[in-house]
């Protein structure tokens, strides 16, 4: 037997109090009044006073109260050997890591074998449960005492392609402990990758009644992988393509690797790269021979390691003609068209081609056939074209609106119907011009534009932003760039002109990157990544917008969404590697490439000291010391039993004291 709080045993010294009360306390007699002492015989009084214990039963009860109170505070406990998973009111939780790295060698098979061995020695006094771990925690069973059900769940676990997250596991275990109201005995079967750890160790905290046992089924192995690929999403000229691939080695010696670019199953180029020890190397491909339309491309290496699934990186590329941009302007105002067209068509890849139409002739033009529409200082639009443009934007299209004197005469922004409050002119005193003030430089339209350095604005129009997002303001707080979501699409408003009259923006170096970046943003070039990681989400539609159903085909060629989901789902979780085909409601077809999370390619394990700290083992004790068949010691606190005995002793002491007190009163 042991004590959780042995310092309270010092309370045994209080046993002397009842002894003092019953033995050492002096007997005090009250003097009696007497008339005379002359008739009393005088004698010598003895100096030795005989003392004796009085009320022995009452003293014993009081000593018992002190002893029991002291023991209750000291919290005595006894230990007994308990088989794994057995315990009064406990829940055995078996967690199997099914992340991408468990594909290496026989890691998953080893994890299943150890979990099955644990079940063989389990004597279920309570319940068990099986969980699977990747970026999330998946419940494979509810709590049950059926060994067959737990074994079937263990055998059903297959290695996935996502990453494992121990921080997510700790959060799920805290939630499980709170909901079940039971002590947890958790056995984690994993390869204990370093990349599975959260950024802060505090995120691994578990409940006080949770016992964690770690089963490491992995070891550090050298591994090469194609870590990333940088490539254009859309290719117009195959001779002006630059593809960069990064080859990484994890715990690997210096070696040469052959890197191949494969398009639609055909190898178009192969290069050799020297990868330094435990380092990275970059390979560059300067051409892409691909037919028009969407192409399935990948970069491969000849690694010959034990994890071949990360030796290739998938990406999708669309080969197309330059995208057409509809530029609507007033018939006699062509200066804005001249500057805008020259800036957009001067881009290196020639991705856009501007088609200009006057406002008087745009009635029969279909805006959905263009990548996006630019409305440059137009007083009014034909109603039929305006309705078609609004519908195109709601279905996922985009528009750019420049406000000038002609548009300001209407006092309303086309399409948005936002109010134009007034025209702002630079003051004739002071600097005589306005400059860019506060701006969101993370917005794609402002990236690589150096904050519009030296751009002077002489006139801008104060537009009521309403619920639109103000991207940039001038120094007098006039909004100069706004963005508003309309259905599935977006509208960007520039509250000045492109004609070098209201400003000198078209003459400054920032104008070309601004026009190019904004064009790519409006046409959707910036929204889609070359490759997604397993477990990430693909945006299908924006929140709060009514839309028609779309179609998504998974890597197996089957529908990834049901009919009801296709009409309502906003984001699709990409759960498998391969190519997803998306046919959006505006008729646009997209190809999305998905790869296993490359953080799983690093097979280095967590240091043993960290694992010991997480599971609460003493420093220097192996994290794998607790084997599945090893019984554990369980403490049983006896404090409650002593408290009950204390209550009984207190009642007995009260009864005895009450009887003696009543006897003393009768004698008196």
XYZ file of C-alpha atoms in Angstrom:
668
model
C 0.000 0.000 0.000
C 1.161 3.497 -0.726
C 0.073 7.059 -0.053
C -0.583 9.761 -2.648
C -0.083 12.518 -0.020
C 2.215 11.024 2.627
C 2.904 14.399 4.276
C -0.582 14.289 5.793
C 0.562 11.351 7.951
C 2.067 13.967 10.247
C -1.508 14.400 11.450
C -1.027 11.300 13.628
C 0.515 13.689 16.160
C -3.020 14.894 16.854
C -3.690 11.562 18.613
C -2.194 13.202 21.702
C -5.171 15.527 22.030
C -7.647 12.824 23.205
C -4.941 11.408 25.531
C -4.408 14.831 27.068
C -8.125 15.322 27.504
C -8.642 11.945 29.170
C -5.384 11.541 31.139
C -3.163 14.567 31.580
C -5.706 17.263 32.139
C -5.865 18.273 35.849
C -8.954 17.618 37.889
C -10.280 20.912 39.151
C -12.597 20.923 42.219
C -14.716 23.859 43.164
C -14.205 25.153 46.788
C -17.176 24.810 49.157
C -18.081 27.448 51.770
C -17.747 26.154 55.370
C -18.236 28.026 58.653
C -15.167 26.833 60.619
C -12.255 24.358 60.265
C -11.455 24.113 64.023
C -13.092 20.743 64.508
C -11.200 19.148 61.526
C -8.166 16.955 62.209
C -4.930 18.139 60.562
C -2.893 15.697 58.451
C -0.071 15.698 55.861
C -1.143 15.688 52.155
C 0.738 13.397 49.744
C 2.694 15.097 46.940
C 2.125 12.185 44.534
C -1.098 12.456 42.570
C -2.436 9.278 41.023
C -3.833 9.792 37.547
C -5.975 7.367 35.593
C -7.698 7.280 32.258
C -11.325 8.181 32.305
C -14.022 7.221 29.763
C -11.894 4.696 27.859
C -14.510 3.947 25.190
C -14.999 7.633 24.409
C -11.226 8.134 24.195
C -10.891 5.210 21.762
C -13.617 6.677 19.520
C -11.901 10.052 19.468
C -8.509 8.515 18.630
C -10.162 6.569 15.795
C -11.633 9.793 14.396
C -8.182 11.450 14.322
C -6.494 8.408 12.762
C -9.145 7.946 10.059
C -9.142 11.655 9.213
C -5.359 11.597 8.810
C -5.450 8.512 6.580
C -8.218 9.943 4.403
C -6.154 13.066 3.676
C -3.039 10.967 2.984
C -4.985 9.137 0.192
C -3.773 5.540 0.598
C -3.899 3.265 -2.445
C -3.195 -0.317 -3.392
C -1.916 -1.573 -6.760
C -2.863 -4.659 -8.709
C -1.843 -6.114 -12.045
C -4.411 -5.523 -14.816
C -4.317 -7.151 -18.294
C -4.281 -4.704 -21.291
C -7.674 -3.183 -21.907
C -9.193 -4.543 -18.682
C -10.245 -2.214 -15.952
C -13.260 -1.024 -14.115
C -15.157 1.298 -16.441
C -12.272 1.790 -18.902
C -12.366 2.103 -22.705
C -9.675 0.491 -24.855
C -9.030 2.694 -27.923
C -6.909 1.305 -30.758
C -5.754 3.896 -33.320
C -4.233 2.739 -36.613
C -2.279 5.214 -38.736
C -3.384 4.929 -42.372
C -1.474 7.872 -43.797
C 0.530 7.793 -47.032
C 3.818 6.879 -45.340
C 2.277 3.620 -44.069
C 2.556 2.357 -47.677
C 6.308 1.981 -47.179
C 7.349 -1.654 -46.822
C 5.088 -3.630 -44.497
C 4.328 -0.862 -41.997
C 0.557 -1.182 -42.160
C 0.729 -4.985 -41.973
C 2.927 -4.702 -38.869
C 0.457 -2.280 -37.290
C -2.437 -4.669 -37.931
C -0.465 -7.592 -36.482
C 0.326 -5.724 -33.267
C -3.284 -4.560 -32.920
C -4.531 -8.140 -33.394
C -2.026 -9.342 -30.776
C -3.412 -6.804 -28.348
C -6.908 -8.182 -28.896
C -5.694 -11.731 -28.285
C -4.650 -10.817 -24.733
C -7.569 -8.495 -24.041
C -10.048 -9.475 -21.351
C -12.881 -7.046 -21.933
C -14.246 -5.932 -18.580
C -15.616 -2.875 -20.383
C -15.499 -1.748 -24.038
C -13.126 -1.300 -26.964
C -13.104 0.970 -30.023
C -11.071 1.193 -33.253
C -10.097 4.497 -34.913
C -8.190 5.274 -38.121
C -5.885 8.287 -38.378
C -4.816 10.505 -41.265
C -5.426 14.247 -41.422
C -8.627 13.489 -39.516
C -9.749 10.840 -37.042
C -12.239 8.302 -38.394
C -14.406 6.128 -36.116
C -14.429 2.595 -37.508
C -16.548 1.208 -34.650
C -18.634 2.467 -31.817
C -17.603 1.269 -28.375
C -18.248 -2.457 -28.153
C -17.175 -5.539 -26.184
C -17.269 -7.738 -29.299
C -13.753 -8.925 -30.126
C -14.871 -10.053 -33.591
C -16.195 -6.599 -34.437
C -12.972 -4.939 -33.319
C -10.862 -7.450 -35.265
C -12.912 -6.906 -38.431
C -12.423 -3.142 -38.135
C -8.663 -3.580 -37.772
C -8.475 -5.801 -40.858
C -10.487 -3.276 -42.891
C -7.904 -0.485 -42.541
C -6.120 0.354 -45.805
C -3.268 2.810 -46.360
C -4.472 6.150 -47.730
C -2.752 9.080 -49.414
C -3.180 11.857 -46.851
C -0.939 12.965 -44.020
C -1.254 11.994 -40.378
C -1.873 14.608 -37.703
C -1.116 13.794 -34.076
C -2.517 17.161 -33.049
C -5.881 16.193 -34.542
C -5.657 12.819 -32.759
C -5.058 14.483 -29.380
C -8.022 16.797 -29.947
C -10.258 13.844 -30.830
C -9.122 11.871 -27.752
C -9.869 14.823 -25.467
C -13.336 15.058 -26.979
C -13.859 11.288 -26.668
C -12.819 11.295 -23.014
C -15.244 14.114 -22.262
C -18.170 12.493 -24.083
C -17.662 8.921 -22.842
C -16.974 9.880 -19.205
C -14.618 6.880 -18.987
C -10.868 6.451 -18.500
C -9.187 5.775 -21.851
C -6.375 3.358 -22.590
C -5.146 4.431 -26.039
C -2.827 2.309 -28.190
C -1.443 4.152 -31.237
C 0.048 2.028 -34.033
C 2.047 4.350 -36.293
C 5.424 4.972 -37.909
C 5.768 8.112 -35.719
C 6.768 10.574 -38.434
C 8.185 13.938 -37.445
C 5.896 15.695 -39.897
C 2.874 14.379 -37.979
C 3.712 16.544 -34.960
C 1.804 19.818 -34.454
C 3.610 23.148 -34.287
C 3.203 23.329 -30.511
C 3.714 20.449 -28.076
C 0.796 21.734 -25.990
C -1.540 20.585 -28.791
C -0.702 16.980 -27.817
C -2.133 17.342 -24.308
C -4.473 14.537 -23.219
C -7.010 14.230 -20.411
C -5.726 13.207 -17.005
C -7.581 9.883 -17.170
C -6.102 8.942 -20.570
C -3.214 6.482 -20.747
C -1.273 6.484 -24.024
C 0.803 3.558 -25.309
C 2.806 4.093 -28.522
C 3.625 1.248 -30.925
C 6.276 2.337 -33.422
C 6.078 0.174 -36.557
C 8.408 2.311 -38.705
C 12.040 3.285 -38.970
C 14.015 5.954 -40.793
C 14.477 4.981 -44.442
C 16.094 6.951 -47.298
C 13.498 8.218 -49.745
C 13.536 10.324 -52.909
C 10.451 12.144 -54.118
C 9.253 14.737 -56.614
C 8.467 17.372 -54.031
C 6.762 19.992 -56.205
C 6.156 21.145 -59.767
C 5.710 24.733 -60.921
C 3.998 24.982 -64.298
C 1.536 27.295 -66.068
C -2.109 26.363 -65.750
C -2.813 27.432 -69.343
C -0.373 27.220 -72.261
C -0.834 29.266 -75.439
C 2.563 28.843 -77.038
C 4.239 25.474 -76.251
C 7.639 26.992 -77.049
C 7.273 29.570 -74.288
C 6.692 27.174 -71.417
C 8.850 26.913 -68.295
C 8.261 23.956 -65.978
C 10.284 23.630 -62.764
C 10.381 20.367 -60.823
C 11.990 19.984 -57.385
C 13.460 16.591 -56.487
C 14.050 16.060 -52.749
C 16.011 13.428 -50.863
C 15.147 12.595 -47.253
C 17.954 10.929 -45.274
C 19.531 10.016 -48.619
C 23.132 9.985 -49.840
C 24.216 12.137 -52.773
C 22.979 10.565 -55.992
C 22.010 11.245 -59.614
C 18.386 10.831 -60.614
C 16.768 10.723 -64.048
C 13.811 13.103 -64.260
C 11.206 12.706 -67.020
C 8.368 14.931 -68.202
C 5.394 12.816 -69.272
C 2.352 14.217 -71.102
C -0.704 12.025 -71.678
C 1.360 8.912 -71.001
C 4.151 9.857 -73.420
C 7.641 10.845 -72.268
C 8.542 14.111 -73.980
C 11.799 14.943 -72.192
C 14.295 13.350 -69.771
C 17.085 15.025 -67.818
C 19.607 13.963 -65.180
C 19.997 15.897 -61.948
C 22.463 15.544 -59.072
C 20.664 15.516 -55.728
C 22.967 16.396 -52.798
C 22.991 14.415 -49.591
C 19.702 14.916 -47.785
C 18.996 17.880 -50.085
C 17.063 19.173 -53.078
C 17.700 19.827 -56.757
C 15.689 21.617 -59.443
C 15.059 20.492 -63.025
C 13.840 22.858 -65.741
C 11.836 21.910 -68.849
C 11.432 24.641 -71.471
C 8.882 23.089 -73.789
C 5.576 21.266 -73.583
C 4.412 19.386 -76.642
C 0.716 19.006 -75.889
C -2.459 19.037 -77.987
C -5.233 21.586 -77.545
C -7.490 21.009 -74.565
C -6.715 19.599 -71.157
C -3.611 17.427 -70.811
C -2.595 15.020 -68.049
C 1.045 15.651 -67.266
C 3.469 14.426 -64.641
C 7.125 14.540 -63.648
C 8.746 11.186 -62.770
C 12.037 10.091 -61.246
C 13.802 6.715 -61.085
C 14.307 6.566 -57.314
C 14.282 2.786 -56.703
C 13.369 3.334 -53.028
C 10.794 1.573 -50.841
C 8.086 4.220 -51.315
C 7.566 4.489 -55.102
C 4.175 6.222 -54.843
C 5.814 9.663 -54.436
C 8.209 9.264 -57.372
C 5.839 11.158 -59.663
C 3.966 14.444 -59.395
C 0.740 14.946 -61.353
C -0.364 18.266 -62.824
C -2.892 19.415 -65.413
C -2.218 21.851 -68.236
C -4.674 23.350 -70.705
C -3.413 24.094 -74.208
C -5.571 26.789 -75.774
C -5.560 29.744 -78.079
C -5.270 33.193 -76.502
C -8.351 33.954 -74.438
C -10.584 36.639 -75.794
C -11.339 39.703 -73.698
C -14.365 41.847 -74.544
C -13.580 45.576 -74.264
C -16.694 47.804 -74.357
C -16.116 51.548 -74.825
C -17.818 54.690 -76.031
C -17.530 55.027 -79.795
C -15.348 58.160 -79.835
C -13.217 57.310 -76.786
C -10.451 54.992 -77.927
C -7.475 56.187 -75.884
C -8.327 53.838 -73.012
C -8.616 50.939 -75.467
C -5.209 51.765 -76.963
C -3.387 51.687 -73.614
C -5.240 48.673 -72.194
C -4.858 46.524 -75.317
C -1.165 47.342 -75.658
C -0.532 46.413 -72.014
C -2.506 43.161 -72.050
C -1.240 41.826 -75.375
C 2.384 42.603 -74.513
C 2.567 39.827 -71.928
C 5.238 37.202 -72.543
C 2.905 34.232 -73.029
C 0.326 36.083 -75.134
C -2.510 34.556 -73.136
C -5.111 37.211 -73.994
C -6.504 38.861 -77.105
C -8.604 42.013 -76.790
C -11.727 42.433 -78.963
C -13.133 45.970 -78.837
C -16.824 46.750 -79.328
C -18.519 50.131 -78.923
C -21.426 50.443 -76.543
C -23.764 51.088 -79.462
C -22.870 47.784 -81.154
C -22.635 45.413 -78.209
C -26.333 44.470 -77.971
C -25.980 41.152 -79.833
C -22.607 40.112 -78.325
C -22.635 37.068 -75.992
C -20.401 37.914 -72.976
C -20.206 34.270 -71.845
C -17.966 33.516 -74.846
C -15.200 35.752 -73.453
C -12.791 35.218 -70.574
C -14.074 38.439 -68.996
C -15.524 41.814 -69.978
C -14.050 45.304 -69.580
C -16.459 48.263 -69.539
C -14.437 51.437 -70.013
C -16.230 54.673 -69.060
C -19.561 53.788 -70.685
C -22.587 55.978 -70.032
C -25.142 53.218 -70.660
C -25.362 49.666 -71.963
C -28.078 48.064 -74.087
C -30.553 46.361 -71.729
C -30.255 43.001 -73.505
C -26.466 42.982 -73.208
C -26.583 44.141 -69.590
C -28.961 41.306 -68.658
C -26.776 38.776 -70.472
C -23.660 40.121 -68.741
C -25.268 39.949 -65.286
C -26.349 36.364 -65.924
C -22.868 35.462 -67.159
C -21.294 36.943 -64.019
C -23.723 35.121 -61.724
C -22.758 31.869 -63.453
C -19.053 32.394 -62.783
C -17.955 35.102 -65.191
C -16.150 38.341 -64.370
C -16.137 41.993 -65.381
C -13.886 45.035 -65.002
C -15.528 48.495 -64.897
C -13.596 51.757 -65.268
C -15.422 54.914 -64.155
C -14.940 58.151 -66.057
C -16.919 61.324 -66.828
C -19.352 59.505 -69.160
C -20.246 56.880 -66.548
C -20.403 59.544 -63.819
C -23.060 61.443 -65.786
C -25.405 58.541 -65.074
C -24.483 58.707 -61.348
C -24.619 54.879 -61.170
C -22.001 52.184 -61.728
C -23.099 49.876 -64.571
C -24.026 46.306 -63.545
C -23.620 46.989 -59.803
C -25.973 49.979 -59.661
C -23.775 51.498 -56.941
C -24.133 55.238 -56.441
C -21.421 57.595 -57.715
C -21.430 60.331 -55.079
C -19.109 62.909 -56.641
C -16.032 63.567 -58.699
C -12.816 64.112 -56.740
C -10.191 66.463 -58.202
C -6.687 66.971 -56.908
C -6.276 70.299 -55.123
C -4.702 73.187 -57.035
C -2.510 73.865 -54.035
C 0.068 71.494 -52.557
C 1.038 68.425 -54.583
C -1.740 68.969 -57.216
C -2.322 65.216 -57.527
C -3.388 62.200 -55.495
C -1.415 58.987 -54.995
C -2.132 55.490 -53.802
C -2.741 55.399 -50.066
C -3.964 52.378 -48.123
C -4.028 49.175 -50.196
C -4.324 45.411 -49.775
C -1.075 44.350 -51.416
C -2.015 40.669 -51.109
C -4.738 41.134 -53.717
C -3.669 39.618 -57.071
C -4.267 42.912 -58.902
C -1.657 44.686 -56.748
C 1.022 42.000 -56.662
C 4.312 42.895 -58.333
C 3.078 46.449 -59.032
C 5.300 48.176 -56.426
C 2.290 50.002 -54.962
C 1.796 51.983 -58.188
C 4.950 53.989 -57.536
C 4.926 57.561 -58.963
C 1.380 57.163 -60.349
C -0.485 60.491 -60.199
C -4.272 60.713 -60.082
C -5.836 64.015 -61.071
C -9.446 62.887 -61.032
C -11.263 59.980 -59.375
C -14.919 59.274 -58.684
C -16.214 58.646 -55.192
C -18.259 55.430 -55.421
C -20.350 54.249 -52.503
C -18.808 50.812 -51.819
C -21.847 49.385 -50.046
C -21.089 45.709 -49.406
C -18.189 45.700 -51.892
C -14.622 45.162 -50.724
C -12.369 48.224 -50.955
C -9.028 46.931 -52.239
C -7.220 50.289 -52.470
C -7.796 53.943 -51.557
C -6.127 57.186 -52.583
C -4.444 59.467 -50.098
C -7.710 61.387 -49.578
C -9.490 58.067 -48.763
C -11.333 57.925 -52.086
C -11.813 54.251 -53.101
C -9.792 53.631 -56.268
C -10.208 49.834 -56.579
C -13.214 47.829 -55.385
C -14.335 44.224 -55.761
C -17.780 42.707 -55.331
C -19.008 39.155 -55.586
C -22.054 38.676 -57.792
C -23.333 35.110 -57.660
C -20.485 32.813 -58.656
C -18.549 35.625 -60.359
C -16.919 38.913 -59.461
C -16.865 42.527 -60.575
C -13.851 44.834 -60.107
C -14.347 48.605 -60.258
C -11.537 51.067 -61.065
C -12.782 54.552 -60.164
C -10.674 56.331 -62.779
C -9.892 55.871 -66.486
C -7.302 54.184 -68.717
C -6.982 57.141 -71.136
C -4.077 59.110 -69.568
C -6.365 62.061 -68.836
C -7.637 61.474 -65.292
C -4.250 59.970 -64.333
C -0.863 59.065 -65.764
C -1.191 55.384 -64.798
C -0.877 54.053 -68.410
C 2.548 55.725 -68.676
C 3.976 54.146 -65.543
C 5.776 50.767 -65.260
C 3.134 49.472 -62.839
C 0.379 49.599 -65.449
C 1.382 46.495 -67.451
C 1.699 44.126 -64.441
C -1.536 45.562 -63.027
C -3.447 44.845 -66.236
C -1.891 41.388 -66.617
C -2.395 40.283 -63.002
C -5.965 41.550 -62.942
C -6.733 39.801 -66.244
C -5.445 36.494 -64.891
C -7.441 36.992 -61.718
C -10.673 37.769 -63.567
C -10.255 34.892 -66.013
C -9.636 32.356 -63.243
C -5.936 31.715 -63.896
C -5.064 32.517 -60.289
C -7.819 30.435 -58.689
C -6.724 26.965 -59.709
C -3.508 25.384 -58.563
C -1.408 23.181 -60.818
C -1.739 20.380 -58.255
C -3.729 19.798 -55.063
C -2.778 17.633 -52.083
C -4.962 14.775 -50.895
C -7.230 16.031 -48.135
C -7.480 19.594 -49.486
C -10.710 21.154 -50.738
C -11.731 22.313 -54.209
C -14.170 25.222 -54.346
C -17.127 24.377 -56.549
C -19.378 27.324 -55.822
C -19.453 30.287 -53.468
C -21.552 30.489 -50.352
C -24.972 32.075 -50.593
C -25.299 31.914 -54.363
C -28.050 29.980 -56.130
C -26.758 27.914 -59.014
C -27.465 24.945 -61.203
C -26.010 21.488 -60.742
C -22.494 20.707 -61.884
C -20.700 17.437 -62.552
C -17.543 16.057 -60.941
C -15.866 12.834 -62.062
C -13.335 11.211 -59.733
C -10.025 9.537 -60.658
C -11.934 6.298 -61.287
C -14.197 7.988 -63.854
C -17.277 7.740 -61.610
C -19.363 10.602 -60.275
C -17.906 12.022 -57.091
C -21.204 13.721 -56.126
C -24.789 12.571 -56.025
C -27.468 14.575 -57.860
C -28.500 16.433 -54.713
C -24.872 17.138 -53.748
C -24.068 18.386 -57.249
C -26.652 21.144 -56.809
C -25.672 22.275 -53.303
C -22.061 21.303 -52.454
C -19.762 24.302 -52.077
C -16.433 22.535 -51.488
C -15.328 19.053 -52.494
C -12.713 17.257 -50.400
C -10.160 15.573 -52.639
C -9.663 12.197 -50.994
C -7.769 10.270 -53.695
C -4.782 10.995 -55.937
C -5.370 11.272 -59.644
C -7.322 13.554 -61.969
C -10.747 15.007 -61.185
C -12.850 16.359 -64.057
C -15.140 19.280 -63.219
C -17.867 20.520 -65.573
C -19.138 23.786 -64.148
C -22.551 25.331 -64.691
C -21.195 27.986 -67.059
C -20.050 25.223 -69.388
C -16.360 25.442 -68.513
C -14.496 22.150 -68.243
C -11.575 21.797 -65.818
C -9.067 19.087 -64.996
C -7.707 19.013 -61.435
C -4.613 16.991 -60.473
C -4.338 15.598 -56.931
C -1.148 14.203 -55.338
C -0.349 12.548 -52.003
C 0.748 15.056 -49.372
C 4.507 15.433 -49.838
C 5.075 15.974 -46.120
C 4.550 12.225 -45.817
C 7.624 11.550 -47.969
C 9.928 12.430 -45.073
C 10.228 9.105 -43.219
C 12.294 10.442 -40.322
C 10.815 9.519 -36.935
C 10.068 11.580 -33.850
C 12.909 11.554 -31.270
C 12.432 8.980 -28.518
C 12.600 11.657 -25.800
C 9.626 13.441 -27.349
C 7.614 10.224 -27.564
C 8.379 9.421 -23.927
C 7.281 12.891 -22.898
C 4.026 12.556 -24.822
C 3.032 9.211 -23.323
C 4.234 10.210 -19.868
C 7.011 7.608 -19.600
C 10.146 8.339 -17.512
C 13.104 9.740 -19.431
C 15.294 6.997 -20.830
C 12.476 4.450 -20.933
C 11.784 3.207 -24.427
C 8.564 4.355 -26.046
C 7.966 0.801 -27.209
C 8.635 -0.705 -23.786
C 4.933 -1.253 -23.174
C 4.194 -4.294 -25.291
C 0.651 -5.313 -26.245
C 0.769 -8.380 -23.946
C 2.352 -6.675 -20.943
C -0.008 -6.225 -17.982
C -0.121 -2.844 -16.325
C -0.276 -1.755 -12.726
C -3.487 -0.026 -11.716
C -3.933 2.060 -8.565
C -7.061 1.892 -6.435
C -7.549 4.832 -4.095
C -8.837 3.856 -0.637
C -9.587 7.380 0.586
C -13.344 6.967 0.170
C -13.350 3.879 2.387
C -11.549 5.774 5.131
C -13.994 8.664 4.793
C -16.915 6.274 5.296
C -15.191 4.781 8.345
C -14.558 8.316 9.618
C -18.259 9.092 9.332
C -19.139 5.951 11.293
C -16.536 6.724 13.993
C -17.866 10.289 14.326
C -21.403 9.000 14.884
C -20.174 6.514 17.533
C -18.151 9.246 19.294
C -21.181 11.531 19.384
C -23.393 8.809 20.901
C -20.856 7.844 23.569
C -20.093 11.456 24.484
C -23.804 12.180 24.754
C -24.295 9.260 27.164
C -21.364 10.252 29.438
C -22.519 13.849 29.484
C -26.019 12.894 30.561
C -24.573 10.580 33.289
C -22.425 13.445 34.667
C -25.435 15.734 34.919
C -27.450 13.124 36.818
C -24.563 12.574 39.282
C -24.243 16.280 39.894
